[in-house]
Short mmCIF file of C-alpha atoms in Angstrom, two decimals:
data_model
loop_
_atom_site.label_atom_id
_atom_site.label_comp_id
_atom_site.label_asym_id
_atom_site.label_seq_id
_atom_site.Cartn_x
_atom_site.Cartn_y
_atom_site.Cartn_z
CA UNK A 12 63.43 66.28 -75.92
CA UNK A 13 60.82 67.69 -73.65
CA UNK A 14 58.40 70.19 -74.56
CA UNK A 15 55.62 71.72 -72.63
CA UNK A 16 51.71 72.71 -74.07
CA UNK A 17 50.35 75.51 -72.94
CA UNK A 18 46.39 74.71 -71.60
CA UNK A 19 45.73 78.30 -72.56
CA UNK A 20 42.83 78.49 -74.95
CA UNK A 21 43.05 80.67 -78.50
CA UNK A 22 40.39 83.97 -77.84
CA UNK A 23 36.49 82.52 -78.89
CA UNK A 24 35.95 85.75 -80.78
CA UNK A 25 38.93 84.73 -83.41
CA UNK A 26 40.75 82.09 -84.83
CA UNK A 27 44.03 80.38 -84.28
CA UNK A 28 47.11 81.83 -85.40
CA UNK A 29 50.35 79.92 -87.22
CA UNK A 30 52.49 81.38 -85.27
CA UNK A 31 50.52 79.92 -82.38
CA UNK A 32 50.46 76.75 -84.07
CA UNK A 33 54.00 76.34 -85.25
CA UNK A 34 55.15 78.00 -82.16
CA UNK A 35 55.26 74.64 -80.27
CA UNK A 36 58.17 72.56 -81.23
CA UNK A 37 56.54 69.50 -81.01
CA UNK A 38 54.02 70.56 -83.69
CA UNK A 39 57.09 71.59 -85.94
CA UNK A 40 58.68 67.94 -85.52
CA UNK A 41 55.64 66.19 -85.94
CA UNK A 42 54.63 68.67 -89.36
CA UNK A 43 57.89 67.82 -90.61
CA UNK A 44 58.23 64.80 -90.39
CA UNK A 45 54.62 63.74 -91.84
CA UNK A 46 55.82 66.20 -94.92
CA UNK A 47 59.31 63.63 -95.53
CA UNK A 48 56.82 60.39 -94.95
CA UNK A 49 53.90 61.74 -97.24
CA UNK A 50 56.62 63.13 -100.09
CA UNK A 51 58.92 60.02 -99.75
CA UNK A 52 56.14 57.77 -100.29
CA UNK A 53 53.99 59.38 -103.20
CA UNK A 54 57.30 59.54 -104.83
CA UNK A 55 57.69 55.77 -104.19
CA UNK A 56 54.17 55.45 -105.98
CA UNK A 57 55.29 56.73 -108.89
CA UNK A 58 58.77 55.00 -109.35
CA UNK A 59 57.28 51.27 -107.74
CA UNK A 60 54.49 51.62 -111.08
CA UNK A 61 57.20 52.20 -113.43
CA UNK A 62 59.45 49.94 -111.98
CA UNK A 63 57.04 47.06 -112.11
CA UNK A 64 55.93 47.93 -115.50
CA UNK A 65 59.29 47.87 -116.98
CA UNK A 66 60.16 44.83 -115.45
CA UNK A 67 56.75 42.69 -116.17
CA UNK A 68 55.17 44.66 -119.44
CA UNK A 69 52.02 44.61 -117.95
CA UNK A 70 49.59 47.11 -116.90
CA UNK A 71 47.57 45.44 -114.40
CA UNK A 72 50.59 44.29 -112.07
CA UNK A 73 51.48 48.41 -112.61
CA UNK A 74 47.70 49.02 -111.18
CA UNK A 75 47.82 46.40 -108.79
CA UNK A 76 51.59 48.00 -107.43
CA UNK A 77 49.76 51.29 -107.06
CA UNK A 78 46.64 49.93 -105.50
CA UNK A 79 48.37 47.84 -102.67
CA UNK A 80 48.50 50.58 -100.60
CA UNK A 81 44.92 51.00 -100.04
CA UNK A 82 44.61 46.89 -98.92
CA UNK A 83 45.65 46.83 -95.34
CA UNK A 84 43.19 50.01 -94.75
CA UNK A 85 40.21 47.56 -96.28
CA UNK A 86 41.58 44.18 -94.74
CA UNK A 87 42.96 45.33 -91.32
CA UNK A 88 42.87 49.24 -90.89
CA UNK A 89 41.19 49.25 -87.62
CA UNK A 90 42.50 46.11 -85.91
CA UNK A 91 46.49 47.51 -86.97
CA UNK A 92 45.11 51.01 -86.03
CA UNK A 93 44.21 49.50 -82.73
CA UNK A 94 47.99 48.62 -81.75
CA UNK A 95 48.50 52.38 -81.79
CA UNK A 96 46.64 52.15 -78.38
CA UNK A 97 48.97 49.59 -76.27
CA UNK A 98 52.08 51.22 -77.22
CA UNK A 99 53.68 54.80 -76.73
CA UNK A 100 52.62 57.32 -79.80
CA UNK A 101 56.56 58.50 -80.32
CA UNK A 102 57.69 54.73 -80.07
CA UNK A 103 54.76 53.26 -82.45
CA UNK A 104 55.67 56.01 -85.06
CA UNK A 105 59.14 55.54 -85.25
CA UNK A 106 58.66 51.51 -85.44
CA UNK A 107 56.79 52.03 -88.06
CA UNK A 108 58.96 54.80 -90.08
CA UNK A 109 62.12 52.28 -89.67
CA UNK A 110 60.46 48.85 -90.52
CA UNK A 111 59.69 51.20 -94.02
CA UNK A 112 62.88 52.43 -94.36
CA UNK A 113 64.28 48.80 -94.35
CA UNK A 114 61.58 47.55 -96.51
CA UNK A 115 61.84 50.18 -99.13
CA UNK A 116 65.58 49.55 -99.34
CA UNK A 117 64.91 46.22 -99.89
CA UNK A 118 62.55 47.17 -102.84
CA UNK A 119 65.31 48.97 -104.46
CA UNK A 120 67.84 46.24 -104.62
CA UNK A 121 68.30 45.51 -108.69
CA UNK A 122 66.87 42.40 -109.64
CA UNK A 123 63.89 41.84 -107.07
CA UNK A 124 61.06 39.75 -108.57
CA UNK A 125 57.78 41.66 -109.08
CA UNK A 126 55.89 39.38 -107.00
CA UNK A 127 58.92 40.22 -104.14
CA UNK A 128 58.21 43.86 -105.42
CA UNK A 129 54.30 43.30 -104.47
CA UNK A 130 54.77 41.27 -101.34
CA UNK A 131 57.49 44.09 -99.72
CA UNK A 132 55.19 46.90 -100.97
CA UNK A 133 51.80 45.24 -99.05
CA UNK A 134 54.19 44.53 -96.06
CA UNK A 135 55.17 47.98 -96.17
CA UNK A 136 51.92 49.48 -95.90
CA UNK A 137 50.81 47.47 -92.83
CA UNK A 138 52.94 50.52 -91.27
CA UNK A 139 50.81 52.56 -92.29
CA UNK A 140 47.60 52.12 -90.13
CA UNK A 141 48.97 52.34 -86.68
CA UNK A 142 51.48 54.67 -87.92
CA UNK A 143 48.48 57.51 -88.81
CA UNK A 144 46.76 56.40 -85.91
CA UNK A 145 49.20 57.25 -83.48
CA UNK A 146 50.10 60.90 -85.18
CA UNK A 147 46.20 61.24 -85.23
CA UNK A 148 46.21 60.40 -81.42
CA UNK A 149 48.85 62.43 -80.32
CA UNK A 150 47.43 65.65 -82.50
CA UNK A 151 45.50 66.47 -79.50
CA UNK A 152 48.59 66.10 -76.60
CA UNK A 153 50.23 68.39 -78.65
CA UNK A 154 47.46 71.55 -79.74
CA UNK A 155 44.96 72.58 -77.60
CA UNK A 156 41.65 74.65 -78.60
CA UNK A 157 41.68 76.05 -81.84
CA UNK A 158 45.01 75.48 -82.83
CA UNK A 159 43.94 72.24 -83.10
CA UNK A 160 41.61 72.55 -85.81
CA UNK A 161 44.45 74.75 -87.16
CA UNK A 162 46.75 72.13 -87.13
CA UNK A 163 44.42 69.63 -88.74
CA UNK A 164 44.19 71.94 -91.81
CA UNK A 165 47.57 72.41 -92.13
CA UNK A 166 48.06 68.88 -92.53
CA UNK A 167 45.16 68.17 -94.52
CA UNK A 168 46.14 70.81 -97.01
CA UNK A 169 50.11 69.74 -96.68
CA UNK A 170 48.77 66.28 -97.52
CA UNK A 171 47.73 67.45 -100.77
CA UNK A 172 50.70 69.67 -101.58
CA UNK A 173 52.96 66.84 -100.65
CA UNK A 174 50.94 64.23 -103.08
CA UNK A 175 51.26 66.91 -105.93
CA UNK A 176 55.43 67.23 -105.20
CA UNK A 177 55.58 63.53 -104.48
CA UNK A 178 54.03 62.62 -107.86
CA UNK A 179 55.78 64.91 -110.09
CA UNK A 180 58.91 64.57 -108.37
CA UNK A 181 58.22 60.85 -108.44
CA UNK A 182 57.60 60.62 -111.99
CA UNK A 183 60.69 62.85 -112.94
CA UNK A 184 63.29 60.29 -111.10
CA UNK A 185 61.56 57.02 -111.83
CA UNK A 186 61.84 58.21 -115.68
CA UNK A 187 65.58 57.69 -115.29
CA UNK A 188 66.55 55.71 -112.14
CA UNK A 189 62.88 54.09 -110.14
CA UNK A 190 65.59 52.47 -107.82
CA UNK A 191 67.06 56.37 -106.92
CA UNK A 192 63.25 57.22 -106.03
CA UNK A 193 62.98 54.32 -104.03
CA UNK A 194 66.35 55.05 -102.19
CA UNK A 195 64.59 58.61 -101.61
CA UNK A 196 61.63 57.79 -100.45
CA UNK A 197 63.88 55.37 -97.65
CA UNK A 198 65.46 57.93 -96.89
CA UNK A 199 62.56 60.30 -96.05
CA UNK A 200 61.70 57.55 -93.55
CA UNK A 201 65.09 57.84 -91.77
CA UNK A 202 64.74 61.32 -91.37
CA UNK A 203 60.68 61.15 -89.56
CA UNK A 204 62.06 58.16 -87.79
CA UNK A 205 64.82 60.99 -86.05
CA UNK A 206 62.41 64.47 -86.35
CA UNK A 207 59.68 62.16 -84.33
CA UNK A 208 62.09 60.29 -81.73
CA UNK A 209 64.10 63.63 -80.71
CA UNK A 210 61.47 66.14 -81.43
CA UNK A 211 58.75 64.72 -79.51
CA UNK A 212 57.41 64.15 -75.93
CA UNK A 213 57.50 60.28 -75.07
CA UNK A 214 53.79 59.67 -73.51
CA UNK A 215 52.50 56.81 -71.29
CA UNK A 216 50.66 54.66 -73.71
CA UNK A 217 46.61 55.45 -73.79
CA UNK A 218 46.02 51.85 -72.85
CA UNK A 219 47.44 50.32 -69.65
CA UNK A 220 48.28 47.13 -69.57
CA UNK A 221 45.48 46.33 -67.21
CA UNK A 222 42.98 47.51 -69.52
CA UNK A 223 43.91 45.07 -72.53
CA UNK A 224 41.57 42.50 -73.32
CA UNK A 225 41.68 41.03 -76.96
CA UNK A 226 42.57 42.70 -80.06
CA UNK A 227 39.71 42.08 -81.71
CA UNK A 228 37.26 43.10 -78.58
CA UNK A 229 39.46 46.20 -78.36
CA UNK A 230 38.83 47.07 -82.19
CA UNK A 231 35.33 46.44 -81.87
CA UNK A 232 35.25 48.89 -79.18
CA UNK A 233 36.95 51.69 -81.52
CA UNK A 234 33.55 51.05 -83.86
CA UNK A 235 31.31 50.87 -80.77
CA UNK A 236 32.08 54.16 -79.72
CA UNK A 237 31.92 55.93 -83.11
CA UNK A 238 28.87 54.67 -83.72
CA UNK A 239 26.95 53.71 -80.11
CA UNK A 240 27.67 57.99 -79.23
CA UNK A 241 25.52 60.12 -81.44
CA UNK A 242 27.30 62.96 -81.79
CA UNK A 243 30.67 61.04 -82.99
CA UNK A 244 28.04 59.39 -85.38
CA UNK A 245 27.01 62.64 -86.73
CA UNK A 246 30.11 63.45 -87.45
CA UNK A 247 31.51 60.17 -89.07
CA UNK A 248 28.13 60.21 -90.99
CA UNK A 249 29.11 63.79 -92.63
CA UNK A 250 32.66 63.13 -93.36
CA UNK A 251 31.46 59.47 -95.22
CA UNK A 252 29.06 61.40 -97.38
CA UNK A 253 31.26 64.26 -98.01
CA UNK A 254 33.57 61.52 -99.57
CA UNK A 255 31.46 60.03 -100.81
CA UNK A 256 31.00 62.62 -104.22
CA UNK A 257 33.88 64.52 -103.50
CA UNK A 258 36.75 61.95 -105.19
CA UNK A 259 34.28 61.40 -108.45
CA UNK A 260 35.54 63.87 -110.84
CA UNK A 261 39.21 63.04 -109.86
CA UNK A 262 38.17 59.12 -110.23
CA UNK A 263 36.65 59.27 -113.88
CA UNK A 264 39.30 62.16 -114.71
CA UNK A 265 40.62 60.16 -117.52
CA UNK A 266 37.48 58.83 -119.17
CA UNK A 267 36.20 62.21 -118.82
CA UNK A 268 38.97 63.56 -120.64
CA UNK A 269 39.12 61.48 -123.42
CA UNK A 270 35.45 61.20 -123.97
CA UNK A 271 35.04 65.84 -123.74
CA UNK A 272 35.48 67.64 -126.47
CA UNK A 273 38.58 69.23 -124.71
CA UNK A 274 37.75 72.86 -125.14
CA UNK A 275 41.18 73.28 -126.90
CA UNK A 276 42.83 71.08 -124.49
CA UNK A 277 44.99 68.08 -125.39
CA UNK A 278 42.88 65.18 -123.26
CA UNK A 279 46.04 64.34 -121.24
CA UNK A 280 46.10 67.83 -120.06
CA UNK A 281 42.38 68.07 -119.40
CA UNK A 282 43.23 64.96 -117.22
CA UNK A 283 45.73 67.02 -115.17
CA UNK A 284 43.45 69.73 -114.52
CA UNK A 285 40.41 67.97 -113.50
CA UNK A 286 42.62 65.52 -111.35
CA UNK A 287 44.36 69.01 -109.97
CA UNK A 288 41.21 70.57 -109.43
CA UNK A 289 39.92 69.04 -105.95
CA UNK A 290 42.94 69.01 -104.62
CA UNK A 291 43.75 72.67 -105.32
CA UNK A 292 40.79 73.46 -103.58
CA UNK A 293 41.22 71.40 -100.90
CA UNK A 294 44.52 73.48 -99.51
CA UNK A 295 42.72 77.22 -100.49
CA UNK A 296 39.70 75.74 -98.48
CA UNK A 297 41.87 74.39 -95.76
CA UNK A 298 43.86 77.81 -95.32
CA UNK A 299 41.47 79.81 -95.82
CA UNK A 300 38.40 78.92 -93.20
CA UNK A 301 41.11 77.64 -91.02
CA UNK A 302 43.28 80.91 -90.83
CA UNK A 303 40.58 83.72 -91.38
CA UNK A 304 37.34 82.39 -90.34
CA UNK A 305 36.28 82.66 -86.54
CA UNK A 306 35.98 79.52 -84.39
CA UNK A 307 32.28 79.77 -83.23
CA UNK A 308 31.71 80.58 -87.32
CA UNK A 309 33.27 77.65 -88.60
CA UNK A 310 30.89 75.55 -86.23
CA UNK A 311 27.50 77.42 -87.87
CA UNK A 312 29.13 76.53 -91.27
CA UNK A 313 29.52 73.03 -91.44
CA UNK A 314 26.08 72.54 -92.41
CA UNK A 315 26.28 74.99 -95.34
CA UNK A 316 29.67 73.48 -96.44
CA UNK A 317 28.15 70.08 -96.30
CA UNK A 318 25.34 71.06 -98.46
CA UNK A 319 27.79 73.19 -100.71
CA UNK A 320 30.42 70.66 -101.34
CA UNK A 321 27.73 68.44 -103.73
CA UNK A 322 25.91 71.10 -104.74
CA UNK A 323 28.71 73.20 -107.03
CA UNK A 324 28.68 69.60 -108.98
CA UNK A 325 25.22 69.14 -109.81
CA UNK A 326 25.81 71.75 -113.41
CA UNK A 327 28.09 68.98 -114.67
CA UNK A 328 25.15 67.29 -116.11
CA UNK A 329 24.95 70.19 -118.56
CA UNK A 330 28.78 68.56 -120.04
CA UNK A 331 30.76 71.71 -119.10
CA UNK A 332 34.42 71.70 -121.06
CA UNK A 333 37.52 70.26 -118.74
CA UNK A 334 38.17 73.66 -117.23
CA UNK A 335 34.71 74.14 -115.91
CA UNK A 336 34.31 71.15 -114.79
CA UNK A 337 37.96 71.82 -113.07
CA UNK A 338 36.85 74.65 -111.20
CA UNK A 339 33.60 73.28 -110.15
CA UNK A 340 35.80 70.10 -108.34
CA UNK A 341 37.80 72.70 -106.92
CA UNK A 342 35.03 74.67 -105.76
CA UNK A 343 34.27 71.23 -104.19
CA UNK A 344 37.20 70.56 -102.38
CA UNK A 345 37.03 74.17 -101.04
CA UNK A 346 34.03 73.04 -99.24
CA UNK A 347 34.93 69.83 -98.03
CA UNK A 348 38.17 71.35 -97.17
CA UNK A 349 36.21 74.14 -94.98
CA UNK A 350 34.33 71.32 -93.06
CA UNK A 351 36.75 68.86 -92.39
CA UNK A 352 39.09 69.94 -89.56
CA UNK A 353 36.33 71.67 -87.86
CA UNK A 354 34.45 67.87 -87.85
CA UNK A 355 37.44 66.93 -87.10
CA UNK A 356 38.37 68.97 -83.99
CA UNK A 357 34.81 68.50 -82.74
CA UNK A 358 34.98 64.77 -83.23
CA UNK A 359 38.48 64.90 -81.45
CA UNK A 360 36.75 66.84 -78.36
CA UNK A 361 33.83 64.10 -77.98
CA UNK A 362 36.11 61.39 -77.72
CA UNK A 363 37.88 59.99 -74.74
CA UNK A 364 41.30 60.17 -75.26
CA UNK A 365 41.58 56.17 -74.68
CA UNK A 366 39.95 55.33 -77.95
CA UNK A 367 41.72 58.06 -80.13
CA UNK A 368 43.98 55.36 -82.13
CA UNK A 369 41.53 53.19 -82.58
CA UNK A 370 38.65 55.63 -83.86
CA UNK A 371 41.12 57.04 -86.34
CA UNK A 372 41.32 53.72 -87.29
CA UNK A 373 37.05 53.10 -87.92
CA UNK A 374 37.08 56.64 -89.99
CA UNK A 375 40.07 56.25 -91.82
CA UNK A 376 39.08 52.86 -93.55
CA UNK A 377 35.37 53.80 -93.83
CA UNK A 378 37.27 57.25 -95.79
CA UNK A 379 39.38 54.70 -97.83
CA UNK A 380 36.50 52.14 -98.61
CA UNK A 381 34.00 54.47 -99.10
CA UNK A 382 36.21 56.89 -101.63
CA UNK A 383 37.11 53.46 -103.67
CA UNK A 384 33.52 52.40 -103.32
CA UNK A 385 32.11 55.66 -105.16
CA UNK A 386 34.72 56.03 -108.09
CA UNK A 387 34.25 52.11 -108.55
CA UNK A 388 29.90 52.83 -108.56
CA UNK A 389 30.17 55.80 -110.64
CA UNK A 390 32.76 53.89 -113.26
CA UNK A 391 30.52 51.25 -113.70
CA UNK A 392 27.53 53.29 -114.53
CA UNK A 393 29.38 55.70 -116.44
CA UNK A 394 30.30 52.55 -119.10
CA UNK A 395 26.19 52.98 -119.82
CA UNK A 396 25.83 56.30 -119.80
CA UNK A 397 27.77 59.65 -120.00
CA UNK A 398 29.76 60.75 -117.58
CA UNK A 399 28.21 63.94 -116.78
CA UNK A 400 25.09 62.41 -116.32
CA UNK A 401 26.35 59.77 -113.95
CA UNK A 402 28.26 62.93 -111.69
CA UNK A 403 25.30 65.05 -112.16
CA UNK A 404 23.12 63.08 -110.72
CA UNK A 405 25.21 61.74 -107.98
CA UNK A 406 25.58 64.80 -106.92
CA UNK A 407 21.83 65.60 -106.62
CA UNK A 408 21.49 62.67 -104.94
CA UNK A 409 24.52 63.97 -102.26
CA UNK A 410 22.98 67.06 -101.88
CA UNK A 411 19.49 64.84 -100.66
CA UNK A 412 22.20 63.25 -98.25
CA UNK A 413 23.72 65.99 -97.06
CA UNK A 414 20.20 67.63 -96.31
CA UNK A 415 19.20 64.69 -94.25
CA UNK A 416 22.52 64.92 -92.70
CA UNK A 417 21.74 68.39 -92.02
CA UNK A 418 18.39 67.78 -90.55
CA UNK A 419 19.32 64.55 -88.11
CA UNK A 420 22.44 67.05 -87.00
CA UNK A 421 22.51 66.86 -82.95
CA UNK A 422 22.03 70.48 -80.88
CA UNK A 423 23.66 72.23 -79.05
CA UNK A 424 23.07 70.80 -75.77
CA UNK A 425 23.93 67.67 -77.14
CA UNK A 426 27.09 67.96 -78.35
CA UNK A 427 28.01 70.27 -75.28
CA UNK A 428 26.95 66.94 -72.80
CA UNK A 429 29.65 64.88 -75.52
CA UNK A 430 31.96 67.09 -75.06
CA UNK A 431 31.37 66.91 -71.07
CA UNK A 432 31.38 63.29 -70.62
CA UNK A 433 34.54 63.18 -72.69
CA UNK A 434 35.67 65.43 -70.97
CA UNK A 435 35.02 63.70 -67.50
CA UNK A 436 36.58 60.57 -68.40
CA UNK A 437 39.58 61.76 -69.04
CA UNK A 438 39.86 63.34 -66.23
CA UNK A 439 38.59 59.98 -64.21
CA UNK A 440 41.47 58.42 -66.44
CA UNK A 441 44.29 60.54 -65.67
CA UNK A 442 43.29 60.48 -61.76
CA UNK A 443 43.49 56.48 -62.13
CA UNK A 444 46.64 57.01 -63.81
CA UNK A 445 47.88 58.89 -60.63
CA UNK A 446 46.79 56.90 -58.52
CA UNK A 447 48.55 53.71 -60.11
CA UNK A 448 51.60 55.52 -60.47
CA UNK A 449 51.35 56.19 -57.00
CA UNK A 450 50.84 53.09 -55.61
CA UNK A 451 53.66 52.23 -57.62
CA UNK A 452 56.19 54.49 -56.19
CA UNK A 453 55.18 54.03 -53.13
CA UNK A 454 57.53 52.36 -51.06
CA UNK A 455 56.72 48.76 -49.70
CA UNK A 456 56.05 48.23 -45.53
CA UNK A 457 59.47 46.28 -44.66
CA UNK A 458 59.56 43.75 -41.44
CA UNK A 459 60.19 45.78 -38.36
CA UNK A 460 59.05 46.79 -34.56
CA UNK A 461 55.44 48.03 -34.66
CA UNK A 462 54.66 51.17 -32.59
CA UNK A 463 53.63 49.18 -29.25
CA UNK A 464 57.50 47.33 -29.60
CA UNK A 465 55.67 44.34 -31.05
CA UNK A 466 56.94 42.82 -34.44
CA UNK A 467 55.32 43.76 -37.21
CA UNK A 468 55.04 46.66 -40.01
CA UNK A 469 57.31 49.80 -39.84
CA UNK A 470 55.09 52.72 -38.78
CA UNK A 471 53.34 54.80 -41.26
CA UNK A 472 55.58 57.75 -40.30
CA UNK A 473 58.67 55.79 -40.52
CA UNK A 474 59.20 55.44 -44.19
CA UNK A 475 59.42 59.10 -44.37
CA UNK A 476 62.96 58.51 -44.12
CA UNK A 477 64.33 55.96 -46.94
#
């Protein structure tokens, strides 16, 4: 199916529109079929922990079923990320949605062993890396200017939405048939597997094959450039620190629950709300300073936002009830929410387009290791002292990070000379690309009568007819 992209800029003075945004097809197929993956496979969280509970008795091979999704992001992330690079976007993603669809049908035959169960599910979720990298990669090929950033709130807010849906939806089927939820969540593959192969552009891959060197060098190179260009460092350096606090209150929800005095509130409701909380605010944030606030003004409030964002969570050291402590983690995500996509789209503009798989890649597992990292901190301290204590003053101590952030945040002209040498090579890329393509096509000198009579090459002007 081919679809064109307009290179005609959103109006500075205001922001993207969804009509703009969901006005190109490819967008549409590409939303859609995220929204099946994401759905299908929080719904297979749910029903793989029951199912493995119910078959073994044990709690920790439940945790360790629901944790195996986060391992290839710690043990591989970037290197599988990376393979997103050598291969066409629309091919790696639907690869990657099929090999799950098989695997998760497997999963669902009756009578698989747990430790099948747990070697399937980690198999599974090697998809997963170069399957996000490549959607991340081809976000840009798709929106241009602002509807960019508009795009990359609408699927950071759908991302929430879909892991509230997948989760209850999850829990409802897996209470009376796990292997139905698995069957769905298979399913949902099958159907991004078709909305991605016939609703989307195929693309040369970003890497030639004369640009490959080693896997390894070429995922090194990912990190190199994230963190060798300042203002991508910038960047990644804000969006580690703003998850760094951000996940806490969602992370100790249940110990904070049951240790509260509830305010009224049974503690496995109190759970729900504070777990609810962040990501509630995420999609208001998302929508909101996406939709109604201008580009040039989201820009100017990044720096607030990041300040913000730890900030609302310092008054939990004075042990507000559950619902206060709700609203200040949604208050939170709100923020985070608000500065995201805009990092994002900048980050997206200062990179070559040649290393868009693979930086995913780098920021995605530092996101992932650094999110575990902080609920893991915070839950050891908090079994020596009280919770709001521990989040209170991790906060303070994220809003001293977020001020240096602030402070070591590159100008103006330096981001605008990122932006510019991005800029120039792709352009240097896509005239090399020509040029190959070219040579390529062109056709070869055949044995002939030179000009002069003499035997040699056809003349320059005689291959004009073929």
């Amino acid at each position: 199916m081919e679809a064109t992209v307009s290179d005609e800029r959103p109006s500075p003075d205001g922001p993207a529109t969804f009509r703009e945004v969901f006005g190109q097809s490819e967008y549409r197929a590409v939303f859609a079929a995220t929204m099946f993956s994401w759905v299908g496979d929080y719904v297979a969280k749910a029903a793989v922990t029951v199912l493995v509970y119910r078959q073994s008795e044990s709690i920790a091979l439940s945790a360790a079923a629901f944790a195996v999704s986060y391992l290839p992001w710690l043990v591989g992330g970037p290197l599988l990320a990376a393979l997103a690079e050598r291969y066409r976007y629309r091919q790696v993603m639907v690869v990657c949605d099929l090999i799950r669809m098989a695997l998760m049908a497997l999963i669902a035959v009756p009578g698989v062993p747990v430790w099948v169960i747990l070697a399937l599910l980690f198999a599974t979720t090697l998809a997963n890396p170069p399957s996000q990298a490549a959607r991340s990669a081809l976000m840009p090929a798709i929106l241009t200017g602002d509807r960019l950033v508009l795009g990359l709130s609408l699927n950071a807010s759908s991302a929430q939405a879909a892991q509230v849906v997948g989760y209850l939806l999850g829990a409802a089927v897996a209470a009376v048939n796990p292997t139905v939820a698995l069957l769905i969540n298979a399913a949902t593959f099958a159907v991004s597997a078709a909305l991605t192969r016939f609703g989307v552009r195929d693309r040369e891959p970003a890497m030639t094959a004369a640009h490959r060197s080693h896997l390894l060098r070429e995922t090194g190179q990912g990190f190199q450039i994230v963190f060798g260009t300042p203002v991508l460092r910038a960047i990644a350096v804000l969006v580690f620190s703003a998850m760094l606090f951000s996940i806490v209150p969602e992370g100790l929800a249940a110990a904070w629950a049951g240790e509260s005095s509830g305010d009224g509130l049974d503690s496995g409701v109190a759970q729900a709300v504070i777990m609810a909380a962040n990501p509630v605010g995420f999609i208001l944030g998302g929508l909101v300073v996406g939709r109604a606030v201008a580009p040039a003004r989201r820009l100017a409030l990044m720096r607030p936002l990041a300040l913000i964002a730890p900030l609302v969570l310092v008054p939990t050291l004075l042990d507000p009830p559950p619902v206060v402590v709700a609203l200040l983690a949604a208050a939170c995500g709100f923020a985070v929410a608000g500065l995201l996509p805009t990092a994002n789209g900048l980050f997206v503009r200062a990179l070559p387009n040649g290393y868009r798989a693979r930086a995913f890649g780098v920021m995605a597992t530092g996101m992932q290791v650094i999110q575990g990292a902080s609920v893991l901190v915070t839950g050891l301290l908090a079994d020596r002292f009280s919770i709001p204590l521990v989040v209170g003053l991790w906060s303070a101590a994220g809003v001293l990070l977020m001020l240096f952030t602030a402070l070591r945040w590159p100008d103006a002209a330096t981001i605008d000379a990122a932006v510019a040498a991005a800029d120039r090579a792709n352009q240097d890329d896509a005239a090399a690309r020509d040029a190959a393509r070219d040579a390529a096509h062109a056709p070869r000198p055949r044995a002939g009568r030179a000009a002069d009579g003499r035997p040699g090459e056809r003349s320059r002007h005689s291959h004009a007819v073929t």
